[in-house]
Short mmCIF file of C-alpha atoms and ligand atoms in Angstrom, two decimals:
data_model
loop_
_atom_site.label_atom_id
_atom_site.label_comp_id
_atom_site.label_asym_id
_atom_site.label_seq_id
_atom_site.Cartn_x
_atom_site.Cartn_y
_atom_site.Cartn_z
CA MET A 26 6.73 84.08 -132.33
CA SER A 27 7.05 85.55 -128.90
CA LYS A 28 3.67 86.61 -127.50
CA VAL A 29 5.25 89.81 -126.16
CA ALA A 30 6.11 90.84 -129.71
CA SER A 31 3.41 93.28 -130.73
CA GLY A 32 3.05 96.97 -131.43
CA LYS A 33 6.11 98.05 -133.31
CA ILE A 34 7.28 94.52 -134.09
CA LYS A 35 5.12 93.13 -136.88
CA GLY A 36 6.84 90.00 -138.06
CA PRO A 37 7.51 86.87 -136.04
CA THR A 38 10.64 86.96 -133.89
CA ALA A 39 13.35 84.43 -134.68
CA LYS A 40 13.35 81.21 -132.67
CA LEU A 41 16.96 81.88 -131.77
CA LEU A 42 15.98 85.27 -130.35
CA ASP A 43 13.13 83.71 -128.36
CA GLU A 44 15.61 81.31 -126.80
CA PHE A 45 18.19 84.01 -126.15
CA ASN A 46 15.74 86.55 -124.80
CA ALA A 47 13.68 84.30 -122.55
CA SER A 48 14.12 84.11 -118.79
CA ILE A 49 11.21 81.78 -118.06
CA MET A 50 13.54 78.80 -117.54
CA PHE A 51 14.83 80.43 -114.37
CA ASP A 52 12.44 83.22 -113.37
CA LYS A 53 9.64 80.65 -112.94
CA GLU A 54 11.17 80.47 -109.44
CA LEU A 55 9.31 83.77 -108.85
CA TYR A 56 5.85 82.43 -109.71
CA SER A 57 4.35 82.77 -106.22
CA GLU A 58 5.69 86.32 -105.72
CA ASP A 59 4.36 87.23 -109.19
CA ILE A 60 0.89 85.91 -108.37
CA GLU A 61 0.88 87.54 -104.94
CA GLY A 62 1.92 90.84 -106.53
CA SER A 63 -0.79 90.66 -109.18
CA ILE A 64 -3.46 89.86 -106.60
CA ALA A 65 -2.45 92.93 -104.54
CA HIS A 66 -2.33 95.00 -107.72
CA VAL A 67 -5.87 94.19 -108.85
CA LYS A 68 -7.18 94.74 -105.32
CA MET A 69 -5.66 98.22 -105.43
CA LEU A 70 -6.98 98.88 -108.95
CA CYS A 71 -10.48 97.92 -107.79
CA LYS A 72 -10.32 100.00 -104.58
CA GLN A 73 -9.32 102.97 -106.76
CA LYS A 74 -12.20 102.20 -109.15
CA ILE A 75 -9.80 101.62 -112.04
CA ILE A 76 -11.29 98.15 -112.58
CA ASP A 77 -14.58 96.73 -111.30
CA GLU A 78 -15.15 94.09 -108.63
CA ASN A 79 -16.23 91.47 -111.11
CA SER A 80 -12.98 91.75 -113.07
CA ARG A 81 -10.96 91.78 -109.85
CA ASP A 82 -12.58 88.57 -108.60
CA LYS A 83 -12.22 86.80 -111.92
CA ILE A 84 -8.56 87.74 -112.10
CA ILE A 85 -7.87 86.64 -108.52
CA ASN A 86 -9.61 83.29 -109.00
CA GLY A 87 -7.75 82.74 -112.26
CA LEU A 88 -4.42 83.54 -110.59
CA LEU A 89 -5.15 81.10 -107.78
CA THR A 90 -5.97 78.40 -110.34
CA ILE A 91 -2.64 79.08 -112.05
CA LYS A 92 -0.83 78.83 -108.73
CA LYS A 93 -2.38 75.43 -108.14
CA GLU A 94 -1.52 74.28 -111.68
CA ILE A 95 2.12 75.24 -111.09
CA GLU A 96 2.29 73.59 -107.68
CA ASP A 97 0.65 70.41 -109.01
CA GLY A 98 3.23 70.27 -111.80
CA LYS A 99 0.54 70.70 -114.48
CA TYR A 100 1.61 74.09 -115.77
CA LYS A 101 3.38 74.44 -119.09
CA PHE A 102 6.32 76.84 -119.02
CA ASP A 103 7.06 77.88 -122.59
CA ILE A 104 9.95 80.05 -123.79
CA LYS A 105 7.56 81.67 -126.25
CA ASP A 106 6.08 83.46 -123.25
CA GLU A 107 9.51 84.99 -122.54
CA ASP A 108 9.23 85.36 -118.78
CA ILE A 109 7.12 84.38 -115.78
CA HIS A 110 5.16 87.63 -115.94
CA MET A 111 4.00 87.17 -119.55
CA SER A 112 3.52 83.46 -119.01
CA ILE A 113 1.06 83.99 -116.16
CA GLU A 114 -0.73 86.80 -117.97
CA ASN A 115 -1.10 84.71 -121.13
CA ARG A 116 -2.37 81.71 -119.19
CA LEU A 117 -4.81 83.97 -117.33
CA THR A 118 -6.17 85.19 -120.67
CA GLU A 119 -6.69 81.57 -121.74
CA LEU A 120 -8.51 80.86 -118.50
CA ILE A 121 -10.74 83.94 -118.02
CA GLY A 122 -10.66 85.84 -121.32
CA LYS A 123 -10.74 89.61 -121.72
CA ASP A 124 -10.76 90.52 -118.00
CA ALA A 125 -7.19 89.24 -117.82
CA LYS A 126 -6.14 92.10 -120.03
CA LYS A 127 -7.01 94.61 -117.30
CA MET A 128 -4.50 93.18 -114.85
CA HIS A 129 -1.50 95.04 -116.26
CA THR A 130 -3.16 98.48 -115.94
CA ALA A 131 -0.94 101.06 -114.20
CA ARG A 132 2.12 98.87 -114.02
CA SER A 133 4.94 97.66 -116.23
CA ARG A 134 7.06 94.54 -116.22
CA ASN A 135 9.81 96.81 -114.94
CA ASP A 136 8.17 97.47 -111.59
CA GLN A 137 6.61 94.01 -111.64
CA VAL A 138 9.98 92.23 -111.85
CA ALA A 139 11.45 94.64 -109.29
CA LEU A 140 8.60 93.67 -106.96
CA ASP A 141 8.78 89.91 -107.49
CA PHE A 142 12.53 89.77 -107.12
CA ARG A 143 12.56 92.01 -104.04
CA LEU A 144 9.85 89.94 -102.33
CA PHE A 145 11.86 86.80 -103.08
CA VAL A 146 15.08 88.27 -101.67
CA LEU A 147 13.36 89.62 -98.54
CA ARG A 148 11.90 86.18 -97.85
CA LYS A 149 15.21 84.48 -98.36
CA ASN A 150 16.77 86.86 -95.83
CA TYR A 151 14.29 85.50 -93.25
CA GLU A 152 14.86 81.87 -94.20
CA ILE A 153 18.64 82.15 -94.06
CA VAL A 154 18.44 83.82 -90.64
CA ASP A 155 16.29 80.93 -89.37
CA LEU A 156 18.79 78.37 -90.63
CA LEU A 157 21.66 80.30 -89.06
CA LEU A 158 19.88 80.37 -85.71
CA SER A 159 19.68 76.56 -85.79
CA LEU A 160 23.40 76.43 -86.49
CA GLN A 161 24.04 78.83 -83.60
CA LYS A 162 22.08 76.58 -81.21
CA VAL A 163 24.22 73.59 -82.18
CA LEU A 164 27.43 75.60 -81.75
CA LEU A 165 26.31 76.92 -78.37
CA ASN A 166 25.59 73.39 -77.21
CA ILE A 167 29.10 72.30 -78.21
CA ALA A 168 30.57 75.34 -76.44
CA THR A 169 28.62 74.61 -73.25
CA LYS A 170 30.12 71.13 -73.08
CA ASN A 171 33.71 72.20 -73.75
CA ILE A 172 34.58 74.96 -71.33
CA ASP A 173 37.21 72.72 -69.76
CA THR A 174 38.54 71.31 -73.03
CA LEU A 175 41.99 72.77 -73.51
CA LEU A 176 43.58 73.09 -76.93
CA PRO A 177 46.40 75.13 -78.38
CA GLY A 178 45.30 78.53 -79.59
CA MET A 179 47.28 79.35 -82.72
CA THR A 180 48.67 82.22 -84.71
CA HIS A 181 50.39 81.52 -88.06
CA LEU A 182 49.05 77.96 -87.54
CA GLN A 183 51.70 77.60 -84.82
CA HIS A 184 50.90 76.77 -81.21
CA ALA A 185 50.62 80.06 -79.34
CA GLN A 186 48.67 80.11 -76.06
CA PRO A 187 46.29 77.68 -74.36
CA ILE A 188 42.58 78.31 -74.92
CA ASN A 189 39.48 76.19 -74.41
CA PHE A 190 37.41 74.69 -77.19
CA ALA A 191 34.26 76.55 -76.13
CA TYR A 192 36.13 79.82 -76.63
CA HIS A 193 37.18 78.72 -80.12
CA ILE A 194 33.61 77.81 -81.05
CA LEU A 195 32.36 81.11 -79.64
CA ALA A 196 34.60 82.92 -82.12
CA TYR A 197 32.50 81.34 -84.91
CA MET A 198 29.31 82.20 -83.06
CA SER A 199 30.44 85.82 -83.12
CA MET A 200 30.95 85.65 -86.89
CA PHE A 201 27.56 84.03 -87.54
CA LYS A 202 25.89 86.57 -85.26
CA ARG A 203 27.27 89.37 -87.41
CA ASP A 204 26.04 87.50 -90.49
CA ILE A 205 22.55 87.26 -89.02
CA GLU A 206 22.61 90.98 -88.25
CA ARG A 207 23.68 91.74 -91.81
CA PHE A 208 20.77 89.76 -93.28
CA GLU A 209 18.39 91.46 -90.85
CA ASN A 210 19.71 94.93 -91.64
CA SER A 211 19.29 94.29 -95.36
CA LYS A 212 15.79 93.01 -94.77
CA GLU A 213 14.85 96.19 -92.93
CA ARG A 214 16.56 98.58 -95.35
CA ASN A 215 15.00 97.01 -98.42
CA ASN A 216 11.49 96.55 -97.11
CA ILE A 217 10.24 99.22 -99.51
CA SER A 218 7.65 98.66 -102.20
CA PRO A 219 8.67 99.23 -105.83
CA ILE A 220 5.24 98.48 -107.31
CA GLY A 221 3.36 101.34 -108.91
CA CYS A 222 6.45 102.89 -110.50
CA ALA A 223 5.36 101.49 -113.85
CA ALA A 224 7.93 101.68 -116.67
CA LEU A 225 10.09 104.45 -115.17
CA ALA A 226 8.12 107.63 -114.62
CA GLY A 227 5.11 106.67 -112.53
CA THR A 228 1.59 106.44 -113.91
CA PRO A 229 -1.27 108.81 -114.74
CA TYR A 230 -3.81 106.44 -113.13
CA PRO A 231 -5.10 107.38 -109.65
CA THR A 232 -3.27 104.50 -107.93
CA ASP A 233 -2.71 104.03 -104.20
CA ARG A 234 0.84 102.77 -103.79
CA GLU A 235 0.68 102.89 -100.00
CA TYR A 236 -2.32 100.57 -99.94
CA GLU A 237 -0.73 98.12 -102.36
CA ALA A 238 2.53 98.16 -100.37
CA LYS A 239 0.62 97.40 -97.18
CA LEU A 240 -1.16 94.45 -98.79
CA LEU A 241 2.25 93.03 -99.68
CA GLY A 242 3.70 93.55 -96.19
CA PHE A 243 6.11 96.37 -97.03
CA ASP A 244 7.00 99.06 -94.48
CA SER A 245 6.94 101.90 -96.99
CA VAL A 246 6.86 102.95 -100.63
CA SER A 247 9.90 103.91 -102.72
CA ILE A 248 10.65 107.61 -103.21
CA ASN A 249 11.75 107.91 -106.83
CA CYS A 250 10.41 105.67 -109.58
CA LEU A 251 13.38 106.13 -111.92
CA ASP A 252 15.67 104.77 -109.20
CA THR A 253 13.24 102.08 -108.14
CA VAL A 254 13.02 100.26 -111.47
CA SER A 255 16.81 100.43 -111.83
CA ASP A 256 17.66 99.45 -108.26
CA ARG A 257 19.14 96.02 -107.59
CA ASP A 258 20.99 96.97 -104.39
CA PHE A 259 18.84 94.50 -102.44
CA ALA A 260 20.12 91.71 -104.71
CA LEU A 261 23.72 92.84 -104.33
CA GLU A 262 23.27 92.96 -100.58
CA ILE A 263 22.10 89.38 -100.30
CA LEU A 264 24.95 88.30 -102.59
CA PHE A 265 27.44 90.16 -100.39
CA ASN A 266 25.88 88.88 -97.16
CA ILE A 267 26.04 85.32 -98.47
CA SER A 268 29.64 85.85 -99.58
CA VAL A 269 30.71 86.93 -96.09
CA LEU A 270 28.69 84.10 -94.55
CA MET A 271 30.32 81.55 -96.86
CA MET A 272 33.74 83.00 -96.05
CA HIS A 273 33.02 82.27 -92.37
CA ILE A 274 31.68 78.81 -93.21
CA SER A 275 34.77 78.19 -95.30
CA ARG A 276 37.13 79.15 -92.47
CA LEU A 277 35.34 76.82 -90.06
CA SER A 278 35.40 74.12 -92.76
CA GLU A 279 39.13 74.59 -93.19
CA GLU A 280 39.63 74.09 -89.45
CA ILE A 281 37.43 70.98 -89.44
CA ILE A 282 39.49 69.59 -92.33
CA LEU A 283 42.71 70.24 -90.40
CA TRP A 284 41.28 68.99 -87.11
CA SER A 285 40.08 65.74 -88.64
CA SER A 286 43.49 64.96 -90.19
CA SER A 287 45.73 62.33 -88.53
CA GLU A 288 48.17 65.11 -87.66
CA PHE A 289 45.61 66.88 -85.46
CA GLY A 290 42.95 64.28 -84.62
CA PHE A 291 40.95 66.90 -82.69
CA VAL A 292 37.58 65.93 -84.18
CA GLU A 293 36.08 63.04 -86.09
CA LEU A 294 33.24 63.58 -88.52
CA SER A 295 30.40 61.10 -88.13
CA ASP A 296 30.11 58.28 -90.69
CA GLU A 297 26.83 59.79 -91.84
CA TYR A 298 28.59 62.98 -92.90
CA SER A 299 31.86 61.51 -94.22
CA THR A 300 32.76 59.89 -97.50
CA SER A 301 35.23 57.20 -98.46
CA SER A 302 37.81 56.84 -101.16
CA SER A 303 37.02 54.68 -104.20
CA ILE A 304 40.41 52.98 -103.96
CA MET A 305 41.81 53.37 -100.44
CA PRO A 306 39.55 51.43 -98.08
CA GLN A 307 41.11 52.89 -94.94
CA LYS A 308 40.13 56.46 -95.81
CA LYS A 309 37.48 58.70 -94.33
CA ASN A 310 37.33 61.94 -96.26
CA PRO A 311 35.99 65.32 -95.11
CA ASP A 312 34.08 65.98 -98.36
CA VAL A 313 31.45 68.06 -96.58
CA PRO A 314 33.77 70.81 -95.30
CA GLU A 315 35.82 70.60 -98.50
CA LEU A 316 32.74 71.23 -100.62
CA LEU A 317 31.68 74.06 -98.35
CA ARG A 318 35.12 75.61 -98.81
CA GLY A 319 34.89 75.05 -102.57
CA LYS A 320 31.38 76.44 -103.00
CA THR A 321 32.47 79.73 -101.47
CA GLY A 322 34.20 80.58 -104.76
CA ARG A 323 31.05 80.48 -106.91
CA VAL A 324 29.20 82.63 -104.40
CA TYR A 325 31.90 85.30 -104.67
CA GLY A 326 31.61 84.97 -108.45
CA ASN A 327 27.88 85.69 -108.34
CA LEU A 328 28.50 88.91 -106.40
CA ILE A 329 31.20 90.15 -108.78
CA SER A 330 29.07 89.17 -111.76
CA LEU A 331 26.07 91.30 -110.73
CA LEU A 332 28.22 94.24 -109.67
CA THR A 333 29.74 94.12 -113.14
CA VAL A 334 26.38 93.83 -114.92
CA LEU A 335 25.07 96.92 -113.15
CA LYS A 336 28.07 99.21 -113.21
CA GLY A 337 27.62 100.72 -116.66
CA LEU A 338 23.86 100.82 -117.03
CA PRO A 339 22.14 104.09 -117.89
CA LEU A 340 18.82 104.67 -116.12
CA ALA A 341 16.33 103.10 -116.05
CA TYR A 342 15.61 99.44 -116.93
CA ASN A 343 17.92 97.70 -119.38
CA LYS A 344 17.62 94.10 -120.44
CA ASP A 345 21.05 93.43 -118.96
CA MET A 346 19.22 93.40 -115.66
CA GLN A 347 17.59 90.09 -116.50
CA GLU A 348 21.05 88.67 -115.69
CA ASP A 349 20.42 89.55 -112.03
CA LYS A 350 18.48 86.45 -111.08
CA GLU A 351 20.41 83.26 -111.72
CA GLY A 352 23.36 84.25 -109.53
CA VAL A 353 21.04 85.19 -106.68
CA PHE A 354 19.07 81.93 -107.00
CA ASP A 355 22.33 79.99 -107.04
CA SER A 356 23.87 81.81 -104.06
CA VAL A 357 20.69 81.48 -102.01
CA LYS A 358 20.43 77.74 -102.71
CA THR A 359 24.13 77.30 -101.98
CA ALA A 360 23.84 79.19 -98.68
CA GLU A 361 20.76 77.25 -97.60
CA ILE A 362 22.18 73.78 -98.23
CA SER A 363 25.55 74.83 -96.85
CA ILE A 364 24.14 76.00 -93.52
CA LYS A 365 21.95 72.89 -93.26
CA ILE A 366 24.73 70.42 -93.88
CA LEU A 367 27.27 72.31 -91.76
CA THR A 368 24.78 72.23 -88.86
CA LYS A 369 24.36 68.45 -89.19
CA ALA A 370 28.05 67.72 -89.71
CA VAL A 371 29.08 69.78 -86.69
CA GLU A 372 26.28 68.40 -84.53
CA SER A 373 27.29 64.80 -85.24
CA MET A 374 31.07 65.29 -85.11
CA SER A 375 32.90 63.87 -82.11
CA ILE A 376 35.29 66.04 -80.17
CA LYS A 377 38.52 64.37 -79.12
CA LYS A 378 39.24 66.15 -75.87
CA GLU A 379 42.32 64.04 -75.02
CA ALA A 380 43.97 64.78 -78.37
CA MET A 381 43.40 68.49 -77.88
CA GLN A 382 44.73 68.30 -74.33
CA LYS A 383 47.79 66.36 -75.49
CA ALA A 384 48.54 68.94 -78.17
CA THR A 385 48.70 71.69 -75.58
CA LYS A 386 51.91 70.06 -74.30
CA ILE A 387 53.65 70.93 -77.53
CA GLY A 388 54.97 74.39 -78.20
CA HIS A 389 55.51 75.88 -74.72
CA LEU A 390 52.10 77.52 -74.64
CA SER A 391 52.71 79.11 -71.23
CA ALA A 392 56.01 80.74 -72.22
CA THR A 393 54.33 84.18 -72.26
CA ASP A 394 53.27 83.61 -68.65
CA LEU A 395 56.91 83.02 -67.70
CA ALA A 396 57.96 86.25 -69.41
CA ASP A 397 55.12 88.10 -67.64
CA TYR A 398 56.24 86.59 -64.29
CA LEU A 399 59.81 87.75 -64.79
CA THR A 400 58.51 91.22 -65.64
CA GLN A 401 55.96 91.54 -62.86
CA LYS A 402 57.76 89.74 -60.02
CA CYS A 403 61.51 89.75 -60.76
CA GLY A 404 61.99 93.33 -61.93
CA TYR A 405 62.80 92.59 -65.60
CA ALA A 406 61.93 94.92 -68.43
CA PHE A 407 59.61 92.94 -70.73
CA ARG A 408 62.14 92.69 -73.58
CA ASP A 409 64.76 91.25 -71.20
CA ALA A 410 62.21 88.88 -69.72
CA TYR A 411 61.27 87.83 -73.27
CA LYS A 412 64.94 87.08 -74.03
CA LEU A 413 65.53 85.07 -70.86
CA THR A 414 62.31 83.11 -71.44
CA GLY A 415 63.64 82.26 -74.91
CA GLU A 416 66.70 80.75 -73.26
CA ILE A 417 64.59 78.79 -70.78
CA VAL A 418 62.43 77.48 -73.66
CA GLY A 419 65.64 76.40 -75.44
CA TYR A 420 66.69 74.51 -72.30
CA ALA A 421 63.24 72.83 -72.10
CA ASP A 422 63.56 71.75 -75.75
CA GLU A 423 66.99 70.27 -75.18
CA ASN A 424 65.57 68.28 -72.28
CA ASP A 425 62.48 67.18 -74.17
CA LYS A 426 60.15 69.04 -71.86
CA ASP A 427 57.38 71.56 -72.26
CA VAL A 428 57.94 74.78 -70.33
CA SER A 429 54.95 73.85 -68.15
CA GLU A 430 56.86 70.72 -67.06
CA LEU A 431 59.99 72.47 -65.76
CA THR A 432 60.72 72.27 -62.03
CA LEU A 433 61.32 75.28 -59.81
CA GLU A 434 65.01 74.37 -59.54
CA GLU A 435 65.42 74.23 -63.31
CA ILE A 436 63.94 77.71 -63.71
CA GLN A 437 65.91 79.11 -60.79
CA LYS A 438 69.12 78.15 -62.59
CA PHE A 439 68.23 80.99 -64.99
CA GLU A 440 66.77 83.41 -62.42
CA PRO A 441 67.23 82.63 -58.72
CA SER A 442 64.54 85.08 -57.51
CA VAL A 443 61.79 83.00 -59.12
CA LYS A 444 59.51 81.57 -56.39
CA GLU A 445 57.55 78.36 -55.89
CA ASP A 446 54.34 79.91 -57.36
CA ILE A 447 55.86 79.82 -60.88
CA VAL A 448 55.19 76.08 -61.15
CA ASP A 449 51.44 76.61 -60.84
CA ILE A 450 51.44 79.69 -63.00
CA LEU A 451 52.98 77.74 -65.86
CA GLN A 452 50.32 75.02 -65.73
CA LEU A 453 48.36 75.30 -68.96
CA LYS A 454 44.94 75.49 -67.35
CA ASN A 455 46.17 78.30 -65.08
CA SER A 456 47.72 80.05 -68.02
CA MET A 457 44.35 79.94 -69.78
CA ASN A 458 42.47 81.15 -66.71
CA ALA A 459 44.89 84.01 -66.23
CA ARG A 460 43.52 85.54 -69.43
CA ASN A 461 40.51 86.92 -67.65
CA SER A 462 40.21 90.24 -69.46
CA GLN A 463 36.86 90.98 -71.07
CA GLY A 464 36.42 88.68 -74.06
CA GLY A 465 39.41 86.56 -73.00
CA THR A 466 39.68 82.79 -72.80
CA SER A 467 39.53 82.23 -69.00
CA LYS A 468 36.83 79.92 -67.74
CA ASP A 469 34.92 82.85 -66.18
CA SER A 470 35.17 84.96 -69.29
CA THR A 471 34.14 82.03 -71.52
CA LYS A 472 31.13 81.39 -69.29
CA LYS A 473 30.11 85.03 -69.60
CA GLN A 474 30.34 84.77 -73.39
CA ILE A 475 28.18 81.65 -73.34
CA GLU A 476 25.59 83.45 -71.23
CA TYR A 477 25.66 86.36 -73.65
CA PHE A 478 24.99 84.13 -76.65
CA GLN A 479 22.34 82.13 -74.77
CA LYS A 480 20.46 85.35 -74.00
CA TRP A 481 20.88 86.59 -77.56
CA ILE A 482 19.54 83.34 -79.04
CA ASN A 483 16.55 83.37 -76.67
CA GLU A 484 15.73 86.91 -77.73
CA ALA A 485 16.25 86.16 -81.43
CA ALA A 486 13.87 83.21 -81.17
CA ILE A 487 10.96 85.44 -80.05
N1 LIG B 16 12.33 89.20 -117.75
C1 LIG B 16 12.64 90.56 -117.46
C2 LIG B 16 13.73 90.62 -116.37
O1 LIG B 16 13.95 89.65 -115.73
C3 LIG B 16 11.42 91.26 -116.96
C4 LIG B 16 11.38 92.72 -117.20
C5 LIG B 16 11.23 92.98 -118.62
N2 LIG B 16 10.98 94.35 -118.92
C6 LIG B 16 11.20 94.83 -120.11
N3 LIG B 16 10.90 96.04 -120.30
N4 LIG B 16 11.66 94.11 -121.08
O2 LIG B 16 14.38 91.60 -116.19
#
């Protein structure tokens, strides 16, 4: 029989119900937050003279013993205890006797679970930010070394305009910076203590919620208890933040998969972070980025799942809410391992500058520069310049040349007023450097972006 069954329920609960109802198999993950919360709670109860010092000290010592038992692997998690909260309380009663029964004064499992889960999520926000900063350092290092590495910038996966590899990497740094900011915003917004709300309506005991919140490191105390015990927005936020992060990771993974194919050959994953085929000995497979791309799906699933659980619930606590934890645990673990392995895989991957450079010769990447030249220097309206450039590109194709390889004489056959300077303008490096607008790909602009991220990382590390 479940040890929570008491009061109105007289008979033993069915074993099947115990199994169905229990969350201990997964919410044991919250043991340290539960113990920390209970220690703060009894300190507050004692300060408010609701329990005496002797009981407080016995409870705290007992809780610390339990923490050690769990960390030493000696603790017995039993589904009969239903959840981590009852499990620890029952074990405390075994250890210290009747004083343990005072611990749950002026609280309920509803505010207790809201506290434990919120503390867990807040901490994970910090940990994920730290991991992302390590990834950002690796990306910045790659960017710093590749300001002069030209590659084709693409739209529709077609060669479009020349860019440098640093600039491409800095696009991902921009995404991960936004991710970091999202985790930090959530951390700030949700740094509010739920404890002391009790079941739903507050408590008649003379508690001090501010004091208890301070002990637990919260910035403030929640406003309305009915909302507080029902609120899982903090859990949704981390699920959403991880979903967006994984979407970014997945896009980078997709590019790494493409880049490491024979068709591109822009990067090569290190042996340490590649896998081989069981049958084709010549193969080196990008399993790491493929798995990262694949794992993004389950993380989206976890977000949709919790949104769906919550959408129809009347206030306040409903047992449906026990379904909030597994998805969050899974998404957090997925995000952590994903960032770690992406950091290592990217750090150890080799960048094939020559292959990138060679690819810039395909697709007439400086054709826009020719159209701009005709517009700015030969008096064409842009649409007419665009049309004539199309004809010149057709000529280059017929002659197996890239537009950047045409001679002055060849171009003059189409427009005699074109001058000598066009030859330089069409060089790919010059084409890239011409894009010097703020946030553009020119060497100067890329350097400014690198400086910006360097400064930002230094400040974030403080
Ligand atoms: N195991 C429960 C959960 O995870 C704890 C809260 C239980 N509260 C209750 N009134 N049954 O949601």
